[in-house]
């Protein structure tokens, strides 16, 4: 009874704080002593740490959090496999702000003693699939025997166990039992997972709803699975992704009905919301490469009532004016998309004036993260130098382009890489004034640094093999310099000098290294060094260096960048503006 009476006597000597006193701000600092691998977890998620800068904190609230600290720490450490921690807390009010000390002894980690994953139901007679499933499960299970138990890995393992069935043939699979039985004395845990497969499903007929403007074959031509084939979730995801990327539809949903009774035939439902057939867009802008610009674009999505896409655009810039038009034929059952096009471009850059007419056909495909393009193109060019020299090269070219994007995110990557490879050329006498072969490669690598910073490396190499470059069209040679190349130099100012103009050369190499780090919310700061140049031959190649500072805004429509760079050899400063990630 003495233990119960004593607190009453103490409180009688110190009257409870008034409502005003309880609401007075009570600042404090927190010192956590814990194992290094757990320090970050506690600092990030513990209320004592998260709320230490809260301006409305009162002594009463702080005392309550200290009283609950042991329970809160135990809950957090349990997710990392520590089920018997010892927690000591202390509040020192002799200084301002007060000091809260938290000493954590995590104890021994709990290790996985046994793993028992069982697949039940209709899959059992399928011995081949069961064997493959067990092998895959063993390879991907995140908590093998002897490993430290972690809640995140346990959750991942349970999801993965059922996903192995959901992805193919058994879309009704579900978890029927999951147990993590902890033995505190042995610091061990026994894991049990039972997965019910449900019946095997096969595709039924494909029904399409929501079409009124566009032909049904836009969808039918891209259904790559046959009625009666076994269910595969990737088939549905690929179909939905492709249809969603078509300009014809603003919303796409691909799903299946799973009957509970045999026969287990799953009809496929494609639900669409159509986009308007015509679209007109205009724009005003500015580029540090080509100056102020205005644009007008028109697109019609159902040419000849076949779903063909007619597009045309007019762009007027200070240094470049262009008009283009083309027809895109949606992907055939073969998986390829085809296009016919024509364009006119006039440029006046670095004392070289070019007028180029092009017409061609292309065949392209996109598979996961790889794009492929084959094009045959005829072009005529009129090229005039400052000294009045004129040439009129023409060529019939064939080109192949391969692009692989392997990044964590497209809008603002922090890890991964993008690789572009191109090859093409022309044969003299076959609507071409000169024979040549052009090879080009570009790689961009992203390395994450810390939690939010990133290093971006870029390398470009190009070589046009020809006896005489004078009759090779400008597009098949190289100039460099500008916002997406060597900053600190004017757009395409790095080339060969002839007749008072900068003309393209046969070889090109550019490299760049850039460090980006957050400075405020969606704003990044950048420091970079670029080096590159153009030559008529590799023995004549000379590089120029640009270095500077920049800022990046990760906007909803993409990354917008502003750079100030100094061209070392040119001894000049240049401002560069860019939008989007340069791949």
Coordinates of C-alpha atoms in Angstrom, one line a residue:
X1 CA 0.0 0.0 0.0
X2 CA 2.9 2.3 0.6
X3 CA 3.9 2.3 -3.0
X4 CA 0.4 3.4 -4.0
X5 CA 0.1 6.2 -1.4
X6 CA 3.5 7.8 -2.0
X7 CA 2.7 9.3 -5.4
X8 CA -0.4 10.9 -3.9
X9 CA 1.7 12.6 -1.2
X10 CA 4.2 13.9 -3.7
X11 CA 1.5 15.3 -6.0
X12 CA -0.1 17.0 -3.0
X13 CA 3.1 18.9 -2.4
X14 CA 3.3 20.0 -6.0
X15 CA -0.1 21.2 -7.3
X16 CA -1.0 20.2 -10.8
X17 CA -0.1 22.6 -13.6
X18 CA -2.8 25.0 -14.7
X19 CA -4.1 24.8 -18.3
X20 CA -2.0 27.9 -19.2
X21 CA 1.2 26.3 -17.8
X22 CA 0.6 23.0 -19.6
X23 CA 0.3 24.8 -23.0
X24 CA 3.7 26.6 -22.6
X25 CA 6.2 25.6 -25.3
X26 CA 8.7 23.1 -23.8
X27 CA 11.8 22.8 -26.1
X28 CA 14.1 19.8 -25.9
X29 CA 16.9 18.0 -27.7
X30 CA 17.2 14.3 -28.2
X31 CA 20.3 12.1 -27.7
X32 CA 19.9 8.5 -29.0
X33 CA 22.5 5.9 -28.2
X34 CA 21.8 2.8 -30.3
X35 CA 23.6 0.4 -32.7
X36 CA 24.7 2.2 -35.9
X37 CA 22.4 0.1 -38.1
X38 CA 19.4 1.1 -36.0
X39 CA 20.2 4.7 -35.4
X40 CA 18.6 6.0 -38.6
X41 CA 15.4 4.0 -38.1
X42 CA 14.8 5.5 -34.7
X43 CA 15.7 9.0 -35.8
X44 CA 13.3 8.8 -38.7
X45 CA 10.3 7.2 -37.2
X46 CA 10.3 7.7 -33.4
X47 CA 7.9 10.4 -32.3
X48 CA 10.5 11.8 -29.9
X49 CA 12.7 12.5 -32.8
X50 CA 10.1 13.5 -35.4
X51 CA 8.4 16.1 -33.1
X52 CA 11.5 17.6 -31.5
X53 CA 11.1 20.8 -33.5
X54 CA 7.3 21.0 -32.9
X55 CA 6.6 24.6 -31.6
X56 CA 3.5 23.5 -29.8
X57 CA 5.2 20.9 -27.7
X58 CA 4.4 21.0 -24.0
X59 CA 6.0 19.3 -21.0
X60 CA 3.0 17.1 -20.6
X61 CA 3.2 15.9 -24.2
X62 CA 6.9 15.3 -23.9
X63 CA 6.5 13.3 -20.7
X64 CA 3.8 11.2 -22.3
X65 CA 6.1 10.4 -25.3
X66 CA 9.0 9.5 -22.9
X67 CA 6.6 7.1 -21.0
X68 CA 5.7 5.4 -24.2
X69 CA 9.2 5.4 -25.6
X70 CA 10.0 1.8 -24.6
X71 CA 6.9 0.4 -26.4
X72 CA 7.5 2.6 -29.5
X73 CA 11.2 1.5 -29.8
X74 CA 10.2 -2.1 -29.3
X75 CA 7.7 -1.9 -32.1
X76 CA 10.2 -0.3 -34.5
X77 CA 13.0 -2.7 -33.7
X78 CA 10.7 -5.7 -34.1
X79 CA 10.5 -4.8 -37.8
X80 CA 14.3 -5.3 -38.0
X81 CA 14.3 -8.6 -36.1
X82 CA 15.0 -7.4 -32.5
X83 CA 12.2 -8.6 -30.2
X84 CA 13.7 -8.1 -26.8
X85 CA 15.3 -4.6 -26.6
X86 CA 16.2 -2.8 -23.4
X87 CA 15.3 0.9 -23.4
X88 CA 16.4 3.5 -20.8
X89 CA 15.1 7.1 -20.9
X90 CA 16.1 10.2 -19.0
X91 CA 14.9 13.8 -18.9
X92 CA 17.3 16.5 -17.8
X93 CA 15.5 19.8 -17.1
X94 CA 18.4 21.6 -15.6
X95 CA 19.3 23.2 -19.0
X96 CA 17.3 24.9 -21.7
X97 CA 16.4 23.3 -24.0
X98 CA 15.9 20.2 -21.9
X99 CA 17.9 17.1 -22.8
X100 CA 16.1 13.8 -23.5
X101 CA 18.5 10.8 -23.4
X102 CA 17.4 7.5 -25.0
X103 CA 19.7 4.5 -24.5
X104 CA 18.8 1.4 -26.5
X105 CA 20.3 -2.1 -26.1
X106 CA 18.8 -4.0 -29.1
X107 CA 19.7 -7.4 -27.8
X108 CA 20.3 -10.3 -30.1
X109 CA 18.7 -10.3 -33.5
X110 CA 16.2 -12.9 -34.3
X111 CA 17.3 -15.4 -37.0
X112 CA 15.1 -17.4 -39.4
X113 CA 15.2 -21.0 -38.1
X114 CA 12.9 -22.6 -40.7
X115 CA 11.0 -21.7 -43.8
X116 CA 7.9 -23.7 -45.0
X117 CA 6.3 -22.5 -48.2
X118 CA 3.5 -24.7 -49.4
X119 CA 1.4 -24.5 -52.7
X120 CA -2.0 -26.1 -52.5
X121 CA -4.9 -26.6 -54.8
X122 CA -5.2 -27.4 -58.5
X123 CA -1.5 -26.8 -59.2
X124 CA -0.4 -30.0 -57.3
X125 CA -1.0 -32.4 -60.2
X126 CA 1.0 -30.2 -62.5
X127 CA 4.4 -31.7 -61.6
X128 CA 6.4 -29.7 -64.1
X129 CA 5.0 -26.4 -63.0
X130 CA 5.3 -27.3 -59.3
X131 CA 9.0 -28.2 -59.8
X132 CA 9.7 -24.9 -61.6
X133 CA 7.7 -23.0 -59.0
X134 CA 9.7 -24.5 -56.1
X135 CA 13.0 -23.7 -57.8
X136 CA 11.9 -20.1 -58.4
X137 CA 10.6 -19.7 -54.9
X138 CA 13.9 -20.9 -53.5
X139 CA 15.8 -18.4 -55.7
X140 CA 13.7 -15.4 -54.9
X141 CA 12.8 -16.0 -51.2
X142 CA 14.2 -12.9 -49.3
X143 CA 14.5 -14.6 -45.9
X144 CA 16.6 -17.8 -46.2
X145 CA 17.5 -19.9 -43.1
X146 CA 20.1 -18.1 -40.9
X147 CA 19.2 -14.6 -42.1
X148 CA 18.0 -11.8 -39.8
X149 CA 14.2 -11.5 -39.7
X150 CA 12.9 -8.2 -41.1
X151 CA 9.3 -7.3 -41.5
X152 CA 9.8 -5.6 -44.9
X153 CA 11.4 -8.8 -46.2
X154 CA 8.7 -10.9 -44.7
X155 CA 6.0 -8.9 -46.4
X156 CA 7.9 -9.0 -49.7
X157 CA 8.3 -12.8 -49.4
X158 CA 4.6 -13.3 -48.9
X159 CA 3.7 -11.1 -51.8
X160 CA 6.3 -12.8 -54.0
X161 CA 5.0 -16.3 -53.1
X162 CA 1.6 -15.6 -54.4
X163 CA 2.7 -13.4 -57.3
X164 CA 4.6 -16.4 -58.8
X165 CA 1.1 -18.0 -59.3
X166 CA -0.9 -14.8 -60.1
X167 CA 1.4 -13.9 -63.0
X168 CA 0.6 -17.0 -65.0
X169 CA -2.3 -19.4 -65.3
X170 CA -3.6 -19.0 -61.7
X171 CA -4.9 -15.4 -61.4
X172 CA -7.2 -16.4 -58.4
X173 CA -4.3 -17.6 -56.2
X174 CA -4.4 -16.3 -52.6
X175 CA -2.6 -16.6 -49.3
X176 CA -4.6 -18.9 -46.9
X177 CA -2.0 -19.0 -44.0
X178 CA 1.0 -16.9 -43.0
X179 CA 2.7 -17.3 -39.7
X180 CA 5.9 -16.0 -38.2
X181 CA 6.3 -17.9 -34.9
X182 CA 8.9 -16.2 -32.7
X183 CA 10.9 -18.1 -30.1
X184 CA 12.2 -15.3 -27.8
X185 CA 14.5 -17.5 -25.8
X186 CA 16.2 -19.0 -28.8
X187 CA 16.1 -15.7 -30.8
X188 CA 14.6 -17.6 -33.7
X189 CA 11.6 -17.4 -35.9
X190 CA 9.8 -20.1 -37.9
X191 CA 8.0 -19.0 -41.1
X192 CA 5.0 -20.7 -42.6
X193 CA 3.3 -19.6 -45.9
X194 CA 0.4 -21.6 -47.5
X195 CA -0.7 -20.5 -51.0
X196 CA -3.9 -21.7 -52.5
X197 CA -3.5 -21.8 -56.3
X198 CA -7.2 -21.8 -57.3
X199 CA -8.1 -23.2 -60.8
X200 CA -6.0 -22.8 -63.9
X201 CA -7.6 -20.2 -66.3
X202 CA -7.5 -19.8 -70.0
X203 CA -8.3 -16.8 -72.2
X204 CA -11.9 -16.5 -73.5
X205 CA -13.1 -14.1 -76.2
X206 CA -12.0 -10.5 -76.2
X207 CA -14.8 -7.9 -75.9
X208 CA -14.3 -4.2 -76.6
X209 CA -16.4 -1.4 -75.3
X210 CA -16.2 2.4 -75.7
X211 CA -15.4 2.5 -79.5
X212 CA -17.4 4.9 -81.6
X213 CA -14.9 7.0 -83.6
X214 CA -12.1 4.6 -84.4
X215 CA -11.9 1.2 -86.1
X216 CA -11.9 -1.9 -83.9
X217 CA -8.8 -3.3 -85.6
X218 CA -6.8 -0.7 -83.7
X219 CA -7.3 -3.0 -80.7
X220 CA -7.7 -6.4 -82.4
X221 CA -4.4 -6.1 -84.3
X222 CA -2.5 -5.7 -81.1
X223 CA -4.0 -8.7 -79.1
X224 CA -1.1 -11.0 -79.2
X225 CA -2.7 -13.9 -77.2
X226 CA -5.2 -16.4 -78.7
X227 CA -8.5 -17.5 -77.3
X228 CA -7.8 -20.7 -75.4
X229 CA -4.2 -19.8 -74.5
X230 CA -3.2 -20.0 -70.8
X231 CA -3.7 -16.7 -68.8
X232 CA -0.6 -14.5 -68.5
X233 CA -0.8 -11.2 -66.7
X234 CA 2.0 -9.7 -68.8
X235 CA -0.1 -10.2 -71.9
X236 CA -2.8 -7.9 -70.5
X237 CA -0.3 -5.3 -69.1
X238 CA 1.4 -5.1 -72.5
X239 CA -1.8 -4.6 -74.4
X240 CA -3.0 -2.0 -71.9
X241 CA 0.3 -0.1 -72.1
X242 CA 0.4 -0.1 -75.9
X243 CA -3.2 1.1 -76.2
X244 CA -2.7 3.8 -73.6
X245 CA 0.2 5.1 -75.5
X246 CA -1.8 5.5 -78.7
X247 CA -3.1 9.1 -79.2
X248 CA -6.6 7.7 -80.0
X249 CA -7.4 6.9 -76.4
X250 CA -7.4 8.9 -73.2
X251 CA -8.2 6.0 -70.9
X252 CA -7.7 2.2 -71.3
X253 CA -8.5 -0.6 -69.0
X254 CA -7.8 -4.3 -69.8
X255 CA -9.2 -6.8 -67.4
X256 CA -10.6 -10.4 -67.2
X257 CA -13.6 -12.0 -65.7
X258 CA -12.7 -15.1 -63.5
X259 CA -15.7 -17.5 -63.3
X260 CA -15.8 -19.4 -60.0
X261 CA -17.2 -22.6 -61.6
X262 CA -15.8 -24.6 -64.5
X263 CA -15.1 -24.3 -67.3
X264 CA -12.5 -21.8 -66.2
X265 CA -12.5 -19.7 -69.3
X266 CA -11.7 -16.0 -68.6
X267 CA -13.2 -13.5 -71.0
X268 CA -11.0 -10.4 -71.7
X269 CA -12.7 -7.0 -71.4
X270 CA -11.1 -3.9 -73.0
X271 CA -12.7 -0.7 -71.9
X272 CA -11.8 2.5 -73.8
X273 CA -12.3 6.2 -73.6
X274 CA -11.7 7.8 -76.9
X275 CA -9.7 11.0 -77.5
X276 CA -11.0 13.7 -79.9
X277 CA -10.1 13.0 -83.6
X278 CA -8.5 16.4 -84.2
X279 CA -6.1 18.4 -82.2
X280 CA -4.6 21.8 -82.8
X281 CA -1.8 23.2 -80.7
X282 CA 0.3 26.3 -80.7
X283 CA 3.3 27.4 -78.8
X284 CA 5.8 30.2 -78.0
X285 CA 9.2 29.6 -76.6
X286 CA 12.8 30.4 -76.5
X287 CA 15.9 28.2 -77.0
X288 CA 19.5 29.3 -76.3
X289 CA 20.4 27.3 -79.3
X290 CA 18.1 28.6 -82.0
X291 CA 16.4 31.7 -80.4
X292 CA 12.8 32.7 -80.0
X293 CA 10.2 30.3 -81.6
X294 CA 6.6 30.0 -82.5
X295 CA 4.9 26.7 -83.5
X296 CA 1.7 25.5 -85.0
X297 CA 0.8 21.7 -85.0
X298 CA -2.2 19.9 -86.3
X299 CA -3.1 16.2 -85.8
X300 CA -6.0 14.1 -87.2
X301 CA -6.4 10.6 -85.7
X302 CA -8.7 8.8 -88.2
X303 CA -7.5 9.3 -91.7
X304 CA -9.5 7.4 -94.3
X305 CA -11.5 5.9 -91.3
X306 CA -8.6 3.5 -90.7
X307 CA -7.1 5.0 -87.5
X308 CA -4.1 6.4 -89.5
X309 CA -2.6 9.4 -87.8
X310 CA -2.0 12.5 -90.0
X311 CA 0.3 15.1 -88.3
X312 CA 1.8 18.3 -89.6
X313 CA 3.7 21.1 -87.9
X314 CA 5.2 24.5 -88.6
X315 CA 8.0 25.9 -86.5
X316 CA 9.5 29.4 -86.9
X317 CA 12.7 30.1 -85.0
X318 CA 15.3 32.8 -85.4
X319 CA 17.9 30.5 -86.8
X320 CA 15.7 27.6 -88.0
X321 CA 12.4 27.3 -89.8
X322 CA 10.8 24.0 -90.6
X323 CA 7.6 22.3 -91.9
X324 CA 6.9 18.6 -91.6
X325 CA 4.0 16.3 -92.3
X326 CA 3.5 12.6 -92.1
X327 CA 1.1 9.6 -91.8
X328 CA 1.6 7.0 -89.1
X329 CA 0.1 3.6 -89.5
X330 CA -0.7 2.0 -86.1
X331 CA 1.1 -1.1 -85.2
X332 CA 0.4 -4.2 -87.3
X333 CA 0.0 -7.7 -85.8
X334 CA 3.7 -8.1 -86.5
X335 CA 4.5 -5.6 -83.8
X336 CA 5.9 -2.9 -86.1
X337 CA 4.6 0.7 -86.6
X338 CA 5.1 2.3 -90.1
X339 CA 5.3 5.9 -91.1
X340 CA 5.7 8.0 -94.3
X341 CA 6.8 11.6 -94.0
X342 CA 8.2 14.7 -95.7
X343 CA 9.8 17.8 -94.3
X344 CA 11.5 21.1 -95.2
X345 CA 14.1 22.7 -92.9
X346 CA 16.0 26.0 -93.4
X347 CA 18.9 26.8 -91.1
X348 CA 21.3 29.7 -90.8
X349 CA 23.8 28.7 -88.1
X350 CA 27.4 29.8 -87.8
X351 CA 27.6 31.3 -91.3
X352 CA 26.3 28.1 -92.9
X353 CA 22.9 28.4 -94.6
X354 CA 21.2 25.1 -95.5
X355 CA 17.8 24.3 -97.1
X356 CA 16.9 20.6 -96.8
X357 CA 14.0 18.7 -98.3
X358 CA 13.3 15.1 -97.1
X359 CA 10.9 12.3 -97.7
X360 CA 11.0 8.8 -96.4
X361 CA 9.5 5.8 -94.8
X362 CA 10.2 4.2 -91.5
X363 CA 9.5 1.0 -89.6
X364 CA 9.8 1.1 -85.8
X365 CA 9.0 -1.1 -82.8
X366 CA 9.1 -0.7 -79.0
X367 CA 9.7 -3.7 -76.8
X368 CA 10.0 -3.1 -73.0
X369 CA 12.8 -0.6 -72.7
X370 CA 14.3 -1.0 -76.3
X371 CA 13.3 1.1 -79.3
X372 CA 14.3 0.1 -82.9
X373 CA 13.9 2.2 -86.0
X374 CA 14.7 1.4 -89.7
X375 CA 14.3 4.2 -92.2
X376 CA 14.9 4.8 -95.9
X377 CA 15.1 8.5 -96.8
X378 CA 15.8 10.7 -99.8
X379 CA 17.0 14.2 -99.2
X380 CA 18.1 17.1 -101.3
X381 CA 20.1 20.0 -99.7
X382 CA 21.2 23.4 -100.8
X383 CA 24.2 24.6 -98.8
X384 CA 25.7 28.1 -98.9
X385 CA 28.8 29.4 -97.1
X386 CA 29.5 33.0 -96.1
X387 CA 31.9 33.4 -99.0
X388 CA 29.1 32.6 -101.5
X389 CA 30.2 29.0 -102.2
X390 CA 27.2 26.8 -102.9
X391 CA 26.8 23.0 -103.1
X392 CA 23.7 20.9 -103.7
X393 CA 24.3 17.4 -102.3
X394 CA 21.6 14.7 -102.5
X395 CA 21.4 11.2 -101.1
X396 CA 19.2 8.1 -100.7
X397 CA 20.1 6.7 -97.3
X398 CA 19.3 3.7 -95.2
X399 CA 19.5 4.0 -91.4
X400 CA 19.1 1.8 -88.3
X401 CA 18.7 3.1 -84.8
X402 CA 18.7 1.2 -81.5
X403 CA 17.9 2.9 -78.2
X404 CA 17.9 1.2 -74.8
X405 CA 16.5 3.0 -71.7
X406 CA 17.3 1.4 -68.4
X407 CA 16.7 4.0 -65.8
X408 CA 14.8 4.1 -62.5
X409 CA 12.5 6.9 -63.8
X410 CA 12.1 8.7 -67.1
X411 CA 11.3 12.3 -65.9
X412 CA 14.3 12.8 -63.6
X413 CA 16.6 9.6 -63.5
X414 CA 18.9 9.0 -60.6
X415 CA 20.3 5.6 -61.6
X416 CA 20.7 3.5 -64.8
X417 CA 21.8 4.4 -68.3
X418 CA 20.5 5.2 -71.8
X419 CA 22.4 4.0 -74.8
X420 CA 21.8 5.1 -78.4
X421 CA 23.5 3.4 -81.4
X422 CA 23.0 4.4 -85.1
X423 CA 24.4 3.2 -88.4
X424 CA 23.5 4.2 -91.9
X425 CA 24.8 5.4 -95.3
X426 CA 24.3 5.8 -99.0
X427 CA 25.8 4.4 -102.2
X428 CA 27.0 6.8 -105.0
X429 CA 25.0 6.6 -108.2
X430 CA 21.9 5.3 -106.4
X431 CA 20.3 8.8 -106.1
X432 CA 23.3 9.8 -104.2
X433 CA 26.3 12.1 -105.0
X434 CA 28.7 10.3 -102.7
X435 CA 29.1 6.9 -101.0
X436 CA 29.4 7.1 -97.2
X437 CA 28.8 5.2 -94.0
X438 CA 28.0 7.0 -90.7
X439 CA 28.3 5.4 -87.3
X440 CA 27.2 7.2 -84.1
X441 CA 26.9 6.2 -80.5
X442 CA 25.8 8.0 -77.3
X443 CA 25.7 6.9 -73.7
X444 CA 24.3 8.6 -70.6
X445 CA 25.0 7.1 -67.2
X446 CA 23.4 8.1 -63.9
X447 CA 25.1 7.3 -60.6
X448 CA 23.2 8.0 -57.4
X449 CA 25.2 9.8 -54.7
X450 CA 23.8 9.7 -51.1
X451 CA 20.0 9.9 -50.8
X452 CA 19.2 12.6 -53.4
X453 CA 22.3 13.7 -55.4
X454 CA 23.4 12.2 -58.7
X455 CA 26.4 12.2 -61.0
X456 CA 25.6 12.3 -64.8
X457 CA 28.2 11.1 -67.3
X458 CA 27.8 11.5 -71.1
X459 CA 29.9 10.2 -74.0
X460 CA 29.3 10.7 -77.7
X461 CA 31.3 9.4 -80.6
X462 CA 30.6 9.7 -84.4
X463 CA 32.5 8.9 -87.6
X464 CA 31.4 9.3 -91.2
X465 CA 33.5 7.1 -93.5
X466 CA 33.8 8.7 -97.0
X467 CA 36.4 9.7 -99.5
X468 CA 35.0 13.2 -100.0
X469 CA 32.8 14.9 -97.4
X470 CA 31.9 17.9 -99.7
X471 CA 29.0 15.9 -101.3
X472 CA 27.7 14.4 -98.0
X473 CA 24.5 16.1 -96.6
X474 CA 25.0 18.1 -93.5
X475 CA 22.8 15.8 -91.4
X476 CA 25.2 12.9 -92.0
X477 CA 28.3 14.8 -90.7
X478 CA 29.0 16.4 -87.3
X479 CA 29.0 19.8 -85.6
X480 CA 28.7 20.4 -81.9
X481 CA 28.5 23.0 -79.2
X482 CA 25.5 24.3 -77.3
X483 CA 23.1 23.4 -74.5
X484 CA 23.0 19.6 -75.0
X485 CA 26.6 19.3 -76.1
X486 CA 29.7 21.4 -75.1
X487 CA 28.3 24.3 -73.0
X488 CA 30.2 27.6 -73.0
X489 CA 30.1 27.6 -76.8
X490 CA 27.4 28.8 -79.3
X491 CA 25.1 26.2 -80.9
X492 CA 27.1 24.1 -83.5
X493 CA 30.0 26.5 -83.3
X494 CA 32.5 23.7 -83.0
X495 CA 33.3 22.3 -86.4
X496 CA 35.6 23.1 -89.4
X497 CA 36.3 26.6 -90.7
X498 CA 35.8 27.2 -94.4
X499 CA 34.8 30.3 -96.4
X500 CA 34.0 32.3 -93.2
X501 CA 31.6 29.6 -92.0
X502 CA 31.6 26.7 -89.5
X503 CA 30.9 23.5 -91.6
X504 CA 30.5 19.9 -90.3
X505 CA 33.3 17.4 -90.1
X506 CA 33.6 13.7 -90.5
X507 CA 34.5 12.8 -86.8
X508 CA 33.1 13.9 -83.5
X509 CA 33.7 13.1 -79.8
X510 CA 32.1 14.8 -76.8
X511 CA 32.2 13.9 -73.1
X512 CA 30.6 15.4 -70.0
X513 CA 30.4 15.0 -66.3
X514 CA 27.8 16.7 -64.1
X515 CA 27.0 16.6 -60.4
X516 CA 23.5 17.5 -59.3
X517 CA 22.3 18.0 -55.7
X518 CA 19.0 19.3 -54.2
X519 CA 19.0 22.9 -52.9
X520 CA 15.3 23.6 -52.3
X521 CA 12.3 21.4 -52.8
X522 CA 12.2 20.5 -56.5
X523 CA 15.2 22.7 -57.3
X524 CA 18.6 21.2 -58.0
X525 CA 22.0 22.8 -58.2
X526 CA 24.6 21.5 -60.8
X527 CA 28.2 21.8 -61.6
X528 CA 29.6 20.4 -64.8
X529 CA 32.5 20.1 -67.2
X530 CA 32.1 19.3 -70.9
X531 CA 34.8 18.5 -73.4
X532 CA 34.5 17.8 -77.1
X533 CA 34.9 18.8 -80.7
X534 CA 34.9 17.9 -84.4
X535 CA 37.6 17.1 -86.9
X536 CA 37.9 16.1 -90.6
X537 CA 39.9 13.1 -89.4
X538 CA 40.8 11.8 -86.0
X539 CA 44.4 13.0 -86.3
X540 CA 43.0 16.5 -86.8
X541 CA 40.5 16.3 -83.9
X542 CA 40.8 19.1 -81.3
X543 CA 38.6 19.3 -78.2
X544 CA 37.3 22.4 -76.5
X545 CA 36.4 22.6 -72.8
X546 CA 33.4 24.2 -71.1
X547 CA 32.7 24.4 -67.4
X548 CA 30.1 26.1 -65.3
X549 CA 27.2 26.1 -62.8
X550 CA 23.5 25.5 -63.3
X551 CA 20.1 25.0 -61.8
X552 CA 17.4 22.4 -62.5
X553 CA 13.7 22.6 -61.7
X554 CA 11.9 19.2 -61.7
X555 CA 8.6 20.6 -63.0
X556 CA 5.4 18.5 -63.6
X557 CA 6.2 18.6 -67.4
X558 CA 9.9 17.7 -67.1
X559 CA 13.2 19.0 -66.0
X560 CA 13.9 22.6 -66.9
X561 CA 17.6 23.7 -66.8
X562 CA 19.5 26.9 -66.8
X563 CA 23.3 26.9 -67.1
X564 CA 26.0 29.5 -67.1
X565 CA 29.2 28.1 -68.7
X566 CA 32.6 29.4 -69.7
X567 CA 34.3 28.2 -72.8
X568 CA 37.9 27.8 -71.8
X569 CA 39.5 28.1 -75.2
X570 CA 37.1 30.8 -76.4
X571 CA 37.4 32.8 -73.1
X572 CA 33.7 33.5 -73.1
X573 CA 30.6 33.0 -71.0
X574 CA 27.4 31.6 -72.4
X575 CA 23.9 31.1 -70.9
X576 CA 22.2 27.9 -71.9
X577 CA 18.5 27.0 -71.4
X578 CA 17.2 23.4 -71.8
X579 CA 14.0 21.5 -71.1
X580 CA 13.8 17.7 -70.6
X581 CA 16.4 15.1 -69.9
X582 CA 18.8 14.8 -72.7
X583 CA 19.1 11.1 -73.7

